[in-house]
PDB file of C-alpha atoms in Angstrom:
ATOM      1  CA  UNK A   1     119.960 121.775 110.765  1.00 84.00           C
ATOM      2  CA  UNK A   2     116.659 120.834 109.044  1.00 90.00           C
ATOM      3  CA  UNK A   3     114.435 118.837 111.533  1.00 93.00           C
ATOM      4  CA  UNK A   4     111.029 117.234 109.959  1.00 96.00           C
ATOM      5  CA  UNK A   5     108.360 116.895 112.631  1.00 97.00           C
ATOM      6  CA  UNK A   6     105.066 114.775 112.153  1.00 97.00           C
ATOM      7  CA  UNK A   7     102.124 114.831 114.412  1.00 92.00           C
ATOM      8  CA  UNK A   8     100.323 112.869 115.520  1.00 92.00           C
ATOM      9  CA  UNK A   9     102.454 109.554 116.001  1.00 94.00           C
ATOM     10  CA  UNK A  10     100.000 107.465 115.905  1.00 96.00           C
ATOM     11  CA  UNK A  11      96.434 107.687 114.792  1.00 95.00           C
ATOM     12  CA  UNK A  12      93.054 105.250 114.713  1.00 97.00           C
ATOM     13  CA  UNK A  13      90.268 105.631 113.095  1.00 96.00           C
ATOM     14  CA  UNK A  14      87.298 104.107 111.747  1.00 97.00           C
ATOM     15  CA  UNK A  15      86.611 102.990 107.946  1.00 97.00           C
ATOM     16  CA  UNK A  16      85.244 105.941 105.964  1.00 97.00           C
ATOM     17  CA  UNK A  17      86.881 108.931 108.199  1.00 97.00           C
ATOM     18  CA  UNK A  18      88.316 111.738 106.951  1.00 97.00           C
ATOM     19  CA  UNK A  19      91.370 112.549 107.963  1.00 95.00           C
ATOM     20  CA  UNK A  20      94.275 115.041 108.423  1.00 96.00           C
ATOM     21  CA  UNK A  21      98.394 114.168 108.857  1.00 97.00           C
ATOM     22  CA  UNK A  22     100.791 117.194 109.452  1.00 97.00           C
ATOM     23  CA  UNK A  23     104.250 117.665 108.825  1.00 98.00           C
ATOM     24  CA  UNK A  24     106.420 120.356 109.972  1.00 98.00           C
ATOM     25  CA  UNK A  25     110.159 121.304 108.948  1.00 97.00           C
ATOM     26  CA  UNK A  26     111.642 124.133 110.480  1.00 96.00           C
ATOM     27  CA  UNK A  27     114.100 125.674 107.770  1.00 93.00           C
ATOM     28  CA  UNK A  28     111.905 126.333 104.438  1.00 92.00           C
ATOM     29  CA  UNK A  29     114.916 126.844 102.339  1.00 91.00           C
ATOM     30  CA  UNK A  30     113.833 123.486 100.152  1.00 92.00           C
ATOM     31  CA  UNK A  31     113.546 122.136  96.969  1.00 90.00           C
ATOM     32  CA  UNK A  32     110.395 119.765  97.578  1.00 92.00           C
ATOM     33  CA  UNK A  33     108.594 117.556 100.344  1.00 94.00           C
ATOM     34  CA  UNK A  34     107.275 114.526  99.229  1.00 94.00           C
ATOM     35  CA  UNK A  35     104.978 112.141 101.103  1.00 96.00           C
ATOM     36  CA  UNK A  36     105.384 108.557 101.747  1.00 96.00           C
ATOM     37  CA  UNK A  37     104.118 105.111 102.415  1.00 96.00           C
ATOM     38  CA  UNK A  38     105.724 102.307 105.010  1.00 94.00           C
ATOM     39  CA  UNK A  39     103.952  99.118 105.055  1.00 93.00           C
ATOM     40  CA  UNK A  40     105.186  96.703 108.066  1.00 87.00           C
ATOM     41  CA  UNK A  41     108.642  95.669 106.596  1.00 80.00           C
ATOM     42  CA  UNK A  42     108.646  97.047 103.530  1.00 83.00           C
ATOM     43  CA  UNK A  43     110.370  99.759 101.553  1.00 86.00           C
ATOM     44  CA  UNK A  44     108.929 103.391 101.218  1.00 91.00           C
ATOM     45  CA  UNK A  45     106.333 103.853  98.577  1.00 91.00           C
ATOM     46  CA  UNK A  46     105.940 107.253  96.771  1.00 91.00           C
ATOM     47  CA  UNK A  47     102.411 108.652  97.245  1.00 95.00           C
ATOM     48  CA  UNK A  48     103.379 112.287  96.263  1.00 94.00           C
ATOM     49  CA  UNK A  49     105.622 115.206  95.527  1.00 92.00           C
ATOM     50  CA  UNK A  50     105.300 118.748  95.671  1.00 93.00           C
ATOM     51  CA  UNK A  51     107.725 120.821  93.937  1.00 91.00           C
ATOM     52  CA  UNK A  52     108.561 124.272  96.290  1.00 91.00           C
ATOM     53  CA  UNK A  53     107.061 126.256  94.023  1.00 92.00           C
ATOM     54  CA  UNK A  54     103.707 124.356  93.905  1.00 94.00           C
ATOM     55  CA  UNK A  55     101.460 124.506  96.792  1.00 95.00           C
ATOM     56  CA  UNK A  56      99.252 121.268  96.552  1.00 95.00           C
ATOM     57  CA  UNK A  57      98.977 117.672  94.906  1.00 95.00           C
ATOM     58  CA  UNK A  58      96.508 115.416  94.588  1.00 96.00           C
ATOM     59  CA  UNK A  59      96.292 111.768  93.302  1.00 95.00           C
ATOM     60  CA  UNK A  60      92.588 109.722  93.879  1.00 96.00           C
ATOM     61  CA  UNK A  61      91.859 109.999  97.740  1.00 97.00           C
ATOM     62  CA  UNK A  62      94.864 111.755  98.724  1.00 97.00           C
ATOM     63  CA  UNK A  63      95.882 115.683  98.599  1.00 97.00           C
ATOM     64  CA  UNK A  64      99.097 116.894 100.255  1.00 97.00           C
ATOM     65  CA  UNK A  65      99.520 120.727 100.936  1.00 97.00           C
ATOM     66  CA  UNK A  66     102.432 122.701 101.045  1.00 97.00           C
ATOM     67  CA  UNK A  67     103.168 126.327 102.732  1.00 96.00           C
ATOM     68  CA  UNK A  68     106.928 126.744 102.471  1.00 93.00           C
ATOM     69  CA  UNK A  69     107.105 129.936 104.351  1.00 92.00           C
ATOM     70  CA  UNK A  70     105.046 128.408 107.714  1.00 95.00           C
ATOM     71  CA  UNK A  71     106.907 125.291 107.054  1.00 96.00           C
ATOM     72  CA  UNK A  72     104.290 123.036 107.088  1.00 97.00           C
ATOM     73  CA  UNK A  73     102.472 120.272 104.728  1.00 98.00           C
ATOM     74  CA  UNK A  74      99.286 118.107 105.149  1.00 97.00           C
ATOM     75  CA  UNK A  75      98.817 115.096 103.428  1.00 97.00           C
ATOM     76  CA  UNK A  76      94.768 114.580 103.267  1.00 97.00           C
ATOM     77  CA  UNK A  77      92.984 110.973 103.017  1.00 97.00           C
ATOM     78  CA  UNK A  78      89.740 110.979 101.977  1.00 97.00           C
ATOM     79  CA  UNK A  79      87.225 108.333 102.769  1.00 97.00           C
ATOM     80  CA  UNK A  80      89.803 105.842 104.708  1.00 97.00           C
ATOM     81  CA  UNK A  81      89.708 102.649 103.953  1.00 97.00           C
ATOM     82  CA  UNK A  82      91.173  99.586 106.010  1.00 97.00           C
ATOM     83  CA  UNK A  83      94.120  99.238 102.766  1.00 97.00           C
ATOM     84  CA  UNK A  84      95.173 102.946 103.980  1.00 97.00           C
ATOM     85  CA  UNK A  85      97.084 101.590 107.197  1.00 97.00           C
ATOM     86  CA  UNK A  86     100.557 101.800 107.262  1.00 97.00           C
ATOM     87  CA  UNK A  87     102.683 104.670 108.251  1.00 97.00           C
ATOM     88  CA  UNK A  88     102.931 107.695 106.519  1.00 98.00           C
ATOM     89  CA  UNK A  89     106.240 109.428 106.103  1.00 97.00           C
ATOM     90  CA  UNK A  90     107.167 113.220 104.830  1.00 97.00           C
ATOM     91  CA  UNK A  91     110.893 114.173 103.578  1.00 95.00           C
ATOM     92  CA  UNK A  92     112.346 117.292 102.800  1.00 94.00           C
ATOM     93  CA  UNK A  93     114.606 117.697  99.848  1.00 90.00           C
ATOM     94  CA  UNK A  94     117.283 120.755 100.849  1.00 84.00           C
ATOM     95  CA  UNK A  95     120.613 119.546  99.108  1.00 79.00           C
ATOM     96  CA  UNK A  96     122.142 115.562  98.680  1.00 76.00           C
ATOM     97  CA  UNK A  97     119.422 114.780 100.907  1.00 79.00           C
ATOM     98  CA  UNK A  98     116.128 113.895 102.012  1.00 87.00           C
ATOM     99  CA  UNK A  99     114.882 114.853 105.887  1.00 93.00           C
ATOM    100  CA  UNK A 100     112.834 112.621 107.148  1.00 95.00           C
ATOM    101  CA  UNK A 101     109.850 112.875 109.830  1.00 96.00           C
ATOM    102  CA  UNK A 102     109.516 109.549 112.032  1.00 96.00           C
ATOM    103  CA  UNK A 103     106.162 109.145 110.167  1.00 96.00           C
ATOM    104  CA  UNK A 104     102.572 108.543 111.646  1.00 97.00           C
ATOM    105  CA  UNK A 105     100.925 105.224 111.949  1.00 97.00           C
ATOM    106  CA  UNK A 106      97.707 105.112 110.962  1.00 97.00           C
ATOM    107  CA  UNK A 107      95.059 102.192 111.553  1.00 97.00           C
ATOM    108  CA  UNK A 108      92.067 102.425 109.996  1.00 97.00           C
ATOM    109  CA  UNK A 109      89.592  99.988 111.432  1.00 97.00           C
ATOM    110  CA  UNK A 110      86.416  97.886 109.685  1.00 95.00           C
TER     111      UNK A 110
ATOM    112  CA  UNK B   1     114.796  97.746  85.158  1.00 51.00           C
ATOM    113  CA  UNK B   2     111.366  97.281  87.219  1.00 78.00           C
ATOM    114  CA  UNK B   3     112.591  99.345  90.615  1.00 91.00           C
ATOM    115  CA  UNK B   4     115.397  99.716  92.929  1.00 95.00           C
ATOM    116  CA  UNK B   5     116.208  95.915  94.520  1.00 95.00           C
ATOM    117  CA  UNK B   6     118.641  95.056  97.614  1.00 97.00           C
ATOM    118  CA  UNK B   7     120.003  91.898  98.221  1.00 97.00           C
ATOM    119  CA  UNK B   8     120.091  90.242 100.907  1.00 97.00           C
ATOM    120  CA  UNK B   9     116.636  91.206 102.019  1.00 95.00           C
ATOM    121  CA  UNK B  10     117.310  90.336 105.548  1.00 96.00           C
ATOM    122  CA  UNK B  11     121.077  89.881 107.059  1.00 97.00           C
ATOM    123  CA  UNK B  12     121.604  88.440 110.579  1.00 97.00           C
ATOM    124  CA  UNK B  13     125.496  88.428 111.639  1.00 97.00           C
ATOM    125  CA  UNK B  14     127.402  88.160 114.827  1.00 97.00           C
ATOM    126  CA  UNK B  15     128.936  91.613 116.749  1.00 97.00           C
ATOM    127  CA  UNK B  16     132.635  92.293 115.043  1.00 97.00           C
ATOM    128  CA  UNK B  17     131.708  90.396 111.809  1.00 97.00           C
ATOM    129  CA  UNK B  18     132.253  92.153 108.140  1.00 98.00           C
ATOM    130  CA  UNK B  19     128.899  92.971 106.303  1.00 98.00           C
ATOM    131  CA  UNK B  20     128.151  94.003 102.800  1.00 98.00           C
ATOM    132  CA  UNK B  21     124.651  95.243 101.123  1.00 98.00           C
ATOM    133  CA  UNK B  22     123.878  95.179  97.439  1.00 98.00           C
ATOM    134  CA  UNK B  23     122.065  98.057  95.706  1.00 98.00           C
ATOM    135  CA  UNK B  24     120.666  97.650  92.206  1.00 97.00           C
ATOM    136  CA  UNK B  25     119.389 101.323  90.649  1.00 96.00           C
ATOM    137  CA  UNK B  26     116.819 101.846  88.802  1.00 94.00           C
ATOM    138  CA  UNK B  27     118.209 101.570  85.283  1.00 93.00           C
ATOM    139  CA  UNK B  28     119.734 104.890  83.603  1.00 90.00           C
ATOM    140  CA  UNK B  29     119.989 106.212  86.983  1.00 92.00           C
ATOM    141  CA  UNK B  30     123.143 108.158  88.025  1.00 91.00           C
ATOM    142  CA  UNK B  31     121.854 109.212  91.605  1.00 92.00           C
ATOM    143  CA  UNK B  32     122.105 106.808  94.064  1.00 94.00           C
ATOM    144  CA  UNK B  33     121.766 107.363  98.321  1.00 94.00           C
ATOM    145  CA  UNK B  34     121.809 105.094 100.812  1.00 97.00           C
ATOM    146  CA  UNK B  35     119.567 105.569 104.049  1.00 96.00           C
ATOM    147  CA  UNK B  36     119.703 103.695 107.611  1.00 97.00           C
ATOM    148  CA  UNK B  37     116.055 103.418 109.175  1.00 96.00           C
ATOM    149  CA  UNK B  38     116.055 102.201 112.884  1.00 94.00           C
ATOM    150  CA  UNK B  39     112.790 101.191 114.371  1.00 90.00           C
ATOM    151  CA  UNK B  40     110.428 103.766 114.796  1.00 88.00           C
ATOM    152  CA  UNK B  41     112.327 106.425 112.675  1.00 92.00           C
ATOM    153  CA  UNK B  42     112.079 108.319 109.654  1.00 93.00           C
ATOM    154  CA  UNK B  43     115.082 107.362 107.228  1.00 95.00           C
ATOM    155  CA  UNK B  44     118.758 109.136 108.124  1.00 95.00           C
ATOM    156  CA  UNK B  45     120.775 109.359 105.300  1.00 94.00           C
ATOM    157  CA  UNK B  46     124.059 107.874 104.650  1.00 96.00           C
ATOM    158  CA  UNK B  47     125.877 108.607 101.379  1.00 95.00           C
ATOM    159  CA  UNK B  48     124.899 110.061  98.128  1.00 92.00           C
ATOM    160  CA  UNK B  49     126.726 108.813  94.681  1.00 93.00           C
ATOM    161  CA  UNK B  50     126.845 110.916  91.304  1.00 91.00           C
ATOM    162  CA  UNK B  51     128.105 107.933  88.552  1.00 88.00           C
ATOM    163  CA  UNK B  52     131.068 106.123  90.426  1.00 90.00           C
ATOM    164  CA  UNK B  53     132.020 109.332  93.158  1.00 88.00           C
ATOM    165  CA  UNK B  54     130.327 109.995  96.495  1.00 87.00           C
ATOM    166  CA  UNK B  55     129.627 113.117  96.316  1.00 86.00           C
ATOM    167  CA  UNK B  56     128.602 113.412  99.675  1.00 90.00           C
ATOM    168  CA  UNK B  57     129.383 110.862 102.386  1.00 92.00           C
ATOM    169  CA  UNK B  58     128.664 113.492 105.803  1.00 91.00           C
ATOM    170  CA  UNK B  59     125.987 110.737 106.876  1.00 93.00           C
ATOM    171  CA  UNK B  60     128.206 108.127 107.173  1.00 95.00           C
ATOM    172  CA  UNK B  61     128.336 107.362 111.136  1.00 94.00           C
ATOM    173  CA  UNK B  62     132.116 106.173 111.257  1.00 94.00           C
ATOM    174  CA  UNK B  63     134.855 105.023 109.597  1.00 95.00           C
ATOM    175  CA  UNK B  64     133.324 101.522 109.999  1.00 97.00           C
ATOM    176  CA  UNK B  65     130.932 102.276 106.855  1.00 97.00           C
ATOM    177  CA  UNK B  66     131.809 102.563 103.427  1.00 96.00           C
ATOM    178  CA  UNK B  67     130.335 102.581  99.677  1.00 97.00           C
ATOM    179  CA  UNK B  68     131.430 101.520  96.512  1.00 96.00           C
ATOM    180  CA  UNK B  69     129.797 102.047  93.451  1.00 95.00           C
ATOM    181  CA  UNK B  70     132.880 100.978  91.168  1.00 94.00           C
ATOM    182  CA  UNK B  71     131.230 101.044  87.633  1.00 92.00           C
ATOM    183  CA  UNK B  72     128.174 103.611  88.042  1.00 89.00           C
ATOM    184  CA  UNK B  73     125.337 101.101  88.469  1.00 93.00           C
ATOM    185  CA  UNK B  74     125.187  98.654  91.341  1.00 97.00           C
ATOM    186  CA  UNK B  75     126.225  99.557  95.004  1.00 97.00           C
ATOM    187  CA  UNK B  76     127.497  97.547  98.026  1.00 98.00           C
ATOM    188  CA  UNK B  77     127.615  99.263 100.902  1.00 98.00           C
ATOM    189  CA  UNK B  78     130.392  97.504 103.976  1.00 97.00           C
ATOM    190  CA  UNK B  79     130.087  97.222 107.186  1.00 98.00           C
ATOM    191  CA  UNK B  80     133.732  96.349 109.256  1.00 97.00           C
ATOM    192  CA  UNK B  81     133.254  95.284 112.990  1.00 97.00           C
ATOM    193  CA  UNK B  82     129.425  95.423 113.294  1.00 97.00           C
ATOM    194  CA  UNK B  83     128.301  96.597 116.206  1.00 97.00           C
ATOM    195  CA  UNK B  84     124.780  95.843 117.930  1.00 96.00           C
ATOM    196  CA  UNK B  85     123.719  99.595 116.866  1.00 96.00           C
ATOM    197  CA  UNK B  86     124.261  98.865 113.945  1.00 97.00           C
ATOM    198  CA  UNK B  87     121.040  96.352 113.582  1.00 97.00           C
ATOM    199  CA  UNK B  88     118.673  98.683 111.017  1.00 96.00           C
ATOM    200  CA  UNK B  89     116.928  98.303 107.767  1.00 96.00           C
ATOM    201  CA  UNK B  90     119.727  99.608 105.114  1.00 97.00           C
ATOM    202  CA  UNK B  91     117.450 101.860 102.475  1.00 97.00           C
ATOM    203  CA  UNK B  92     118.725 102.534  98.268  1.00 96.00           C
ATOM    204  CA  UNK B  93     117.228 104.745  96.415  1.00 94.00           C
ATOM    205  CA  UNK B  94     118.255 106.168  93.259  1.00 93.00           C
ATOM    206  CA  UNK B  95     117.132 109.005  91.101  1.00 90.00           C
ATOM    207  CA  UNK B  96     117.803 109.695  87.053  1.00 88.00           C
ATOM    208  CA  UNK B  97     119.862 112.529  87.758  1.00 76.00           C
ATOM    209  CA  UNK B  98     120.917 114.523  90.646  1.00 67.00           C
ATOM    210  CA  UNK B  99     119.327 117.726  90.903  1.00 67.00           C
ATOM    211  CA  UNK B 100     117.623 118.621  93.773  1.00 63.00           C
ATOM    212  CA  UNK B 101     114.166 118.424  91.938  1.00 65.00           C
ATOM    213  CA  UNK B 102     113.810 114.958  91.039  1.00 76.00           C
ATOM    214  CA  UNK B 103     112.590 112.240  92.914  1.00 82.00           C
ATOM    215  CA  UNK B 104     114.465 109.247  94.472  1.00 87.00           C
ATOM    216  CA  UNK B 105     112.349 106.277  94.044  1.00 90.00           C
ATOM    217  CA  UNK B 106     113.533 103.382  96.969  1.00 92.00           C
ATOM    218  CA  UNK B 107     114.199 100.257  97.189  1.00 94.00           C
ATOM    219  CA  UNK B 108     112.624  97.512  99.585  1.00 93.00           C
ATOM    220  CA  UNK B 109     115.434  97.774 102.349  1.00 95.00           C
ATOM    221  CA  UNK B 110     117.974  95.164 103.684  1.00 97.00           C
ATOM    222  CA  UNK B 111     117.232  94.415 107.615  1.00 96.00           C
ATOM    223  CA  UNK B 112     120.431  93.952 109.295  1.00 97.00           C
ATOM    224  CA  UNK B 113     120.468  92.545 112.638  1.00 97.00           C
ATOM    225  CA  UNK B 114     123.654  92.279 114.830  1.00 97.00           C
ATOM    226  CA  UNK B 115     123.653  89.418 117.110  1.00 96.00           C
TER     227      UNK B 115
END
């Protein structure tokens, strides 16, 4: 069974940072990941997809990075900004299905 | 149409009370899944329809839960006998077709609480 694991939970940082979120899946037998947004409440907002047979996307500040066989992506935020908090979800597509990770909240602060 | 919408946005019933939860699809869509999200989870997914079948209902918890989606279009997914467990925010997405490929674009959620 395909498990979706995202590290860290929870993550702070200041206005401006850099930063890193990782996603793991353990079977790579999958069609595509994609990467999400949660705001508080809301829905899930598509912030990319990456096809298996690609190995990165990027749209403005954000670049997600796929290597099926290690069965891992990052999703990369450049130059946080406060609007960038929420939490940030990856799924797996395998069959009918997405996997989901429990996503990582991230607070960027003034 | 402009996205996928749920009604009602938020549902609050009484334990052992009949539920139901609306789906509108994108329009021209023929794949449409429902999720369940409970608080501080990822998304677990529930059914997946292909035009009016469900072509794959494994997520479905129990025999409490069941989907329609009688004309191709609009969904309602019901809920007999709620229990407290089953307070969560109810997820739709759809997708224009089904293959594997293509991406399923979500709605805003329906948060069901059981009282």
């Amino acid at each position: 069974k395909q498990e979706v694991t995202q590290i860290p939970a929870a993550l702070s940082v200041p206005e401006g940072e850099n930063l890193v979120l990782n996603c793991s899946f353990t079977d790579s037998a999958i069609y595509n990941l994609q990467w999400f947004r949660q705001d508080p409440g809301k829905g899930l907002t598509s912030l990319l997809l990456i096809q298996s047979s690609q190995r990165e996307q990027t749209s403005g500040r954000l670049n997600a990075s796929l290597d099926k066989s290690s069965g891992r992506s990052t999703l990369y935020i450049a130059a946080s900004q406060p609007g960038d908090s929420a939490t940030y979800l990856c799924a797996v597509r395998q069959s009918n299905d997405m996997r989901f990770g429990a996503g990582t909240r991230l607070t960027v602060k003034p | 149409g402009a996205g996928v919408s749920q009604t009602p946005s938020n549902k609050v019933t009484e334990k052992g009370k009949y539920v139901e939860l609306r789906c509108d699809p994108i329009s021209g869509h023929t794949a449409l899944y429902w999720y369940r999200q409970s608080l501080g989870q990822g998304p677990e997914f529930l059914i997946y329809f292909q035009g009016t079948g469900a072509a794959d209902d494994s997520g479905l918890p129990n025999d409490r839960f069941f989907a329609v989606r009688p004309e191709g279009s609009v969904s309602t997914l019901k809920i007999q006998r709620t229990e407290r467990g089953d307070s969560a925010v109810y997820l739709c997405a759809s997708s224009l077709n089904p293959g594997q490929a293509n991406e399923q674009f979500f709605g805003p959620g329906t948060r069901l609480t059981v009282l």
